[in-house]
PDB file of C-alpha atoms in Angstrom:
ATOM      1  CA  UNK A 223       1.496   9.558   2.370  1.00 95.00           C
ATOM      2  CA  UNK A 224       2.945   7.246  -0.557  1.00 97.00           C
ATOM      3  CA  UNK A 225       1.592   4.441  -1.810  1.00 97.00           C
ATOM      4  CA  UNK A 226       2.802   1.897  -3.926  1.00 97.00           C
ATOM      5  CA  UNK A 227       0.010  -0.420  -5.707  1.00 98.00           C
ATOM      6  CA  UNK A 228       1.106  -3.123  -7.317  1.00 98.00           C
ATOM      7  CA  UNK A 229      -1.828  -4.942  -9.154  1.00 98.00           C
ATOM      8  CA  UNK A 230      -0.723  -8.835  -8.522  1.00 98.00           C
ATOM      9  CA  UNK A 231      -1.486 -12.643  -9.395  1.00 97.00           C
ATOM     10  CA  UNK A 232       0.015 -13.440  -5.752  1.00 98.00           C
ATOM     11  CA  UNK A 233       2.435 -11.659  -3.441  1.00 98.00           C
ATOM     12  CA  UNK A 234       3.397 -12.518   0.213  1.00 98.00           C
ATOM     13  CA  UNK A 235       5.637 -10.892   3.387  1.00 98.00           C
ATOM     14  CA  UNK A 236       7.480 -13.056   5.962  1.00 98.00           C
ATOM     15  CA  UNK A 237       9.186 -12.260   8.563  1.00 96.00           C
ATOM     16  CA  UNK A 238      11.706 -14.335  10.684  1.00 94.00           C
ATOM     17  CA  UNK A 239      11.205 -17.051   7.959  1.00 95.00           C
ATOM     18  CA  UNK A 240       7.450 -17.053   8.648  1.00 97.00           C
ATOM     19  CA  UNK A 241       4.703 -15.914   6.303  1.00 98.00           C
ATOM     20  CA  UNK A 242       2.850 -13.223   7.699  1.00 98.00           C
ATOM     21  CA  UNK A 243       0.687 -12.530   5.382  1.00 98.00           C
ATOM     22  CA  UNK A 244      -0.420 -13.708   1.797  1.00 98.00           C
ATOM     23  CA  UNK A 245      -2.819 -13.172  -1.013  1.00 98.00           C
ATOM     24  CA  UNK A 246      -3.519 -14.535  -4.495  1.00 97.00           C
ATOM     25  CA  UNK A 247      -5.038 -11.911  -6.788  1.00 97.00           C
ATOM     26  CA  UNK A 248      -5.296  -8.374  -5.995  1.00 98.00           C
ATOM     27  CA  UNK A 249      -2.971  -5.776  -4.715  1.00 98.00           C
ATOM     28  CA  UNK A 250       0.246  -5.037  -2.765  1.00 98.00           C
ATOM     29  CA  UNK A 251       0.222  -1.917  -1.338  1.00 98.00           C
ATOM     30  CA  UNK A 252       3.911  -0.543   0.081  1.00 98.00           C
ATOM     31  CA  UNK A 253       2.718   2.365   2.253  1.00 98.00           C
ATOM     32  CA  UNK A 254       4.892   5.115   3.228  1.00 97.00           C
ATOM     33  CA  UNK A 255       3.584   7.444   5.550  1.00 97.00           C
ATOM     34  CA  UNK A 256       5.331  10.786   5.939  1.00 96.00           C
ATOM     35  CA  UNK A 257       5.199  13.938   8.465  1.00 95.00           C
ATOM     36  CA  UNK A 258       2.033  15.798   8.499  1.00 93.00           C
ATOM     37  CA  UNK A 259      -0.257  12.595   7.332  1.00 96.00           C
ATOM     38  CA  UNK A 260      -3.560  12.245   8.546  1.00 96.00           C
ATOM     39  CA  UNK A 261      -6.162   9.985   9.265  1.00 97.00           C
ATOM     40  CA  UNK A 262      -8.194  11.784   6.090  1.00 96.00           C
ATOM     41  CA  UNK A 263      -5.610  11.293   3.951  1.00 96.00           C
ATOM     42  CA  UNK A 264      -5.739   7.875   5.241  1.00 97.00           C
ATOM     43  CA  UNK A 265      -9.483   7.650   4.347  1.00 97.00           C
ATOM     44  CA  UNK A 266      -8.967   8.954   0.741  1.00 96.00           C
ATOM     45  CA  UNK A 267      -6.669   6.669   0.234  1.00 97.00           C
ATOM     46  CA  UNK A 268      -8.361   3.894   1.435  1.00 97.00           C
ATOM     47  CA  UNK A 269     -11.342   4.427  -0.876  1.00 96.00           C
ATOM     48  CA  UNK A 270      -9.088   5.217  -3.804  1.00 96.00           C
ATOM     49  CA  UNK A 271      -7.667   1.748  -3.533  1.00 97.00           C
ATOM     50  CA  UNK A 272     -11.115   0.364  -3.576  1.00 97.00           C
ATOM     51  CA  UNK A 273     -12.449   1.930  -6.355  1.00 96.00           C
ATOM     52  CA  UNK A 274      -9.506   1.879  -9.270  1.00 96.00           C
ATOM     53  CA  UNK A 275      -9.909   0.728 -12.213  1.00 97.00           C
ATOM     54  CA  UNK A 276      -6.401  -2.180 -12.230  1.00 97.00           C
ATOM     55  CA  UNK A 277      -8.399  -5.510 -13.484  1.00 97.00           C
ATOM     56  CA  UNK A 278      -9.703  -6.444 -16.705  1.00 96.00           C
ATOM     57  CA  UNK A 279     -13.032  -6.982 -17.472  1.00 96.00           C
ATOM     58  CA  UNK A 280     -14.640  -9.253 -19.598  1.00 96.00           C
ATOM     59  CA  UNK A 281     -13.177  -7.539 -22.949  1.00 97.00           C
ATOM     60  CA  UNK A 282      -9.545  -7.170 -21.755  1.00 94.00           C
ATOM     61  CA  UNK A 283     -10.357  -2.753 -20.922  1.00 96.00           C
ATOM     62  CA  UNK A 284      -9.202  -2.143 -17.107  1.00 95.00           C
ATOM     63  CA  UNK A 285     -12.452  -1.740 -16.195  1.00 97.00           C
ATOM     64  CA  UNK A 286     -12.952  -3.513 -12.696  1.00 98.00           C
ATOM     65  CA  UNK A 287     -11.406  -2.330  -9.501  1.00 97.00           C
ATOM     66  CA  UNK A 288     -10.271  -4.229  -6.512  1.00 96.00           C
ATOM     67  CA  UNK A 289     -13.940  -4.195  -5.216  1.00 96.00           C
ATOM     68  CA  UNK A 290     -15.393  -5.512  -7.981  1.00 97.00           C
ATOM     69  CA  UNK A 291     -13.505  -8.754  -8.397  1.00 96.00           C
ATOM     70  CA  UNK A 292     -13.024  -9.336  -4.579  1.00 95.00           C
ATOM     71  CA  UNK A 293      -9.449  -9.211  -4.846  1.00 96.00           C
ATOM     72  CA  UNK A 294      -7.113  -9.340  -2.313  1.00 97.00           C
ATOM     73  CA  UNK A 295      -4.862  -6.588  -0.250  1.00 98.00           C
ATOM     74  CA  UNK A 296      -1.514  -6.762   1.498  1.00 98.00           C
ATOM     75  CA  UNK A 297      -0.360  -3.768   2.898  1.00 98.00           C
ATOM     76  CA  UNK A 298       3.136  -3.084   3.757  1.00 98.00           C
ATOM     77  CA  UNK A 299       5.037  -0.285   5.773  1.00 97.00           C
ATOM     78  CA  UNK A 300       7.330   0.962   3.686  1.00 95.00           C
ATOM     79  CA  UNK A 301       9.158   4.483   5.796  1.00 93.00           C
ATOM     80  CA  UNK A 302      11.950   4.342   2.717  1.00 93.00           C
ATOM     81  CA  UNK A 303       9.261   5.203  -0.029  1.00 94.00           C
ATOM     82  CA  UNK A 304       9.712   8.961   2.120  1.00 92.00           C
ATOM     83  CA  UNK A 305      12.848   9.112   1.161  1.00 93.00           C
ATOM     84  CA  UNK A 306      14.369  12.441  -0.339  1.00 90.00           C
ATOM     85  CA  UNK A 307      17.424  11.609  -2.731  1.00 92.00           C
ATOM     86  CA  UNK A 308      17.837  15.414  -3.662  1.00 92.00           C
ATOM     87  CA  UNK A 309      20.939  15.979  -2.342  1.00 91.00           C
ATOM     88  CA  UNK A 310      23.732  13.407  -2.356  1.00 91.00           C
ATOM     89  CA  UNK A 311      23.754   9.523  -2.833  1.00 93.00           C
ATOM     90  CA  UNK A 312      22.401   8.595   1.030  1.00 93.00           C
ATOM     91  CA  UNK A 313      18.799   9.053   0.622  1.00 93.00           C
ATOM     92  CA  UNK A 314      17.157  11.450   3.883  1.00 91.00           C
ATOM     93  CA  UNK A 315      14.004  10.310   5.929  1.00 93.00           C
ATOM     94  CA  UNK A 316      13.669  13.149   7.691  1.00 91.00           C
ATOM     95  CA  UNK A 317      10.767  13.325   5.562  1.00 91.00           C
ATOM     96  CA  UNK A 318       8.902  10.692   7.296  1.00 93.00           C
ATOM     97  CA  UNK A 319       6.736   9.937   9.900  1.00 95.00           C
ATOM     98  CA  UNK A 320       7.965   9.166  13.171  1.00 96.00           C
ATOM     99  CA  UNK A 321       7.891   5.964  14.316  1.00 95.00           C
ATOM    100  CA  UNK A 322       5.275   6.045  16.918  1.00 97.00           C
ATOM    101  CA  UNK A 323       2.741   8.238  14.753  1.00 97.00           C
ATOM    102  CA  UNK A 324       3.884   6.252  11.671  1.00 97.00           C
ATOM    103  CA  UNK A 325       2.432   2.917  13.009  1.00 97.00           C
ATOM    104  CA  UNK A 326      -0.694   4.444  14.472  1.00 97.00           C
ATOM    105  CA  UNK A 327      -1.648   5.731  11.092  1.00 97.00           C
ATOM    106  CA  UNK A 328      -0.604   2.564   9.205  1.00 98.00           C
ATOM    107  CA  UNK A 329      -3.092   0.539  11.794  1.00 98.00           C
ATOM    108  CA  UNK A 330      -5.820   3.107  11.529  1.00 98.00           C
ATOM    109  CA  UNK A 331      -5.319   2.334   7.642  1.00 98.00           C
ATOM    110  CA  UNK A 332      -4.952  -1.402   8.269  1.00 98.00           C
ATOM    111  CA  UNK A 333      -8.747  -0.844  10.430  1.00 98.00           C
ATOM    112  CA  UNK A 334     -10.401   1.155   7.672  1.00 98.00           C
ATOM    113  CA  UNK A 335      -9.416  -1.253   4.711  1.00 98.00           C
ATOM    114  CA  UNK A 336     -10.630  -4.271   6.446  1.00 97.00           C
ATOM    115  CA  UNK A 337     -13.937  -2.379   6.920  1.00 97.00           C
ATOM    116  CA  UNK A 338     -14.324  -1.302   3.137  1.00 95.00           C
ATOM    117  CA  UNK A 339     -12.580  -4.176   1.624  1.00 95.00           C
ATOM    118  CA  UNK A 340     -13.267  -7.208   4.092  1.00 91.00           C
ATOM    119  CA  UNK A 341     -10.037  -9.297   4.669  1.00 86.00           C
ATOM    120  CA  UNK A 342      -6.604  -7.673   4.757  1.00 97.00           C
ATOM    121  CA  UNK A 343      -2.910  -9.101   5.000  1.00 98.00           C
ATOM    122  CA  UNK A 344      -0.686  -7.056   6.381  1.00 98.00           C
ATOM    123  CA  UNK A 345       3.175  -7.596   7.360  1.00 96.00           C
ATOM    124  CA  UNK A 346       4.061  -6.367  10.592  1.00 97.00           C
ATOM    125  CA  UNK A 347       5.514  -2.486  11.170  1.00 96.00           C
ATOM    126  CA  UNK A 348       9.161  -1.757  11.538  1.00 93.00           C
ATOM    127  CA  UNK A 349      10.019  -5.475  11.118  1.00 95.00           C
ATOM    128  CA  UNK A 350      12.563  -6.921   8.531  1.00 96.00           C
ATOM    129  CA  UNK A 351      10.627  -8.031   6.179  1.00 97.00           C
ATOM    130  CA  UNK A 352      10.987 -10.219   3.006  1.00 97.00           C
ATOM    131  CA  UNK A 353       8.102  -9.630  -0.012  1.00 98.00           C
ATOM    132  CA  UNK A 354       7.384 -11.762  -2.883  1.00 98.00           C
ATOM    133  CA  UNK A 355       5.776 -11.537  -5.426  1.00 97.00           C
ATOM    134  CA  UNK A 356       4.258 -11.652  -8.966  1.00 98.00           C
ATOM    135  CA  UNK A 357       3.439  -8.526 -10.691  1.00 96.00           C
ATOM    136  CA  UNK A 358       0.720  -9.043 -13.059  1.00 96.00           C
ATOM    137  CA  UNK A 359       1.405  -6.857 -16.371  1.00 93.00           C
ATOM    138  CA  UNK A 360       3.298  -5.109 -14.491  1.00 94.00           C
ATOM    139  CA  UNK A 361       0.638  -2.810 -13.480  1.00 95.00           C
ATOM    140  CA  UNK A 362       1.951  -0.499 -10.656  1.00 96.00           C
ATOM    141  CA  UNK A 363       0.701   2.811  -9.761  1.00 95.00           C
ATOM    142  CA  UNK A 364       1.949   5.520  -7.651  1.00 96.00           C
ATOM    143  CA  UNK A 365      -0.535   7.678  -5.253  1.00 95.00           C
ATOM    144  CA  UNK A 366       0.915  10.516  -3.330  1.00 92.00           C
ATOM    145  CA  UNK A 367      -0.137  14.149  -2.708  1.00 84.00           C
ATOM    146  CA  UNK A 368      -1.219  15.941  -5.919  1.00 80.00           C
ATOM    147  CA  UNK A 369      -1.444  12.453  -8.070  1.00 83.00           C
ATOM    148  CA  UNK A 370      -4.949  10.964  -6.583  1.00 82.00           C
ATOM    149  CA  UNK A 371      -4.545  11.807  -3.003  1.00 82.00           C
TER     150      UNK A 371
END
């Protein structure tokens, strides 16, 4: 599992020309999930979103997490963030998930972020899909195996 957590002033997906989902502040979360991912990993993942430290607190420190200012979350599947550019200039994706197993894990995350974090916009899995949005800082971390999952 990859994720890619963009701390944001507003971001937004469409698809087919229609907004799908929106927020204002909070984070945008491209996930990637790859072969062998679980529903734990998942869970960790989940809960590390919640609880890092991306907003600033009264005295400017990055302090407050998503949690704490009841920020939003838009989640988007991202397969491509699996991709292994090791060997040539097409990037591999044999690396990721498949399809079926792919979305059942990214709506079992969907499920358990609404639960800890209330309200979540999502865009819709394997669609086309067009993001915007405004990276505030920038501030964007990466979480994968061995770097906070």
């Amino acid at each position: 599992m990859k994720l890619l957590i963009q701390r944001v002033s507003e971001a937004a997906v469409e698809t087919g020309g229609k907004t799908v989902g929106q927020i204002s502040r909070g984070c945008l979360v491209l996930l990637g999930i790859s072969n062998g991912d679980t529903e734990e990993k998942a869970d960790k993942a989940v809960d590390k979103i919640a609880k890092l430290r991306l907003f600033a607190d009264e005295n400017g420190k990055t302090n407050l997490s998503l949690t704490d200012i009841g920020g939003g979350l838009l989640v988007v599947s991202q397969f491509t963030l699996c991709a292994d550019c090791r060997r040539g200039n097409r990037p591999g994706f044999s690396g990721a998930a498949e399809p079926r197993r792919a979305e059942e894990l990214y709506e079992y995350f969907l499920k358990k972020a609404a639960l800890r974090l209330g309200s979540v916009q999502h865009g819709i899995f394997g669609a086309d899909m067009k993001v915007r949005l405004v990276n505030d800082g920038p501030f964007t971390i990466i979480l994968e195996d061995g770097n906070g999952l």
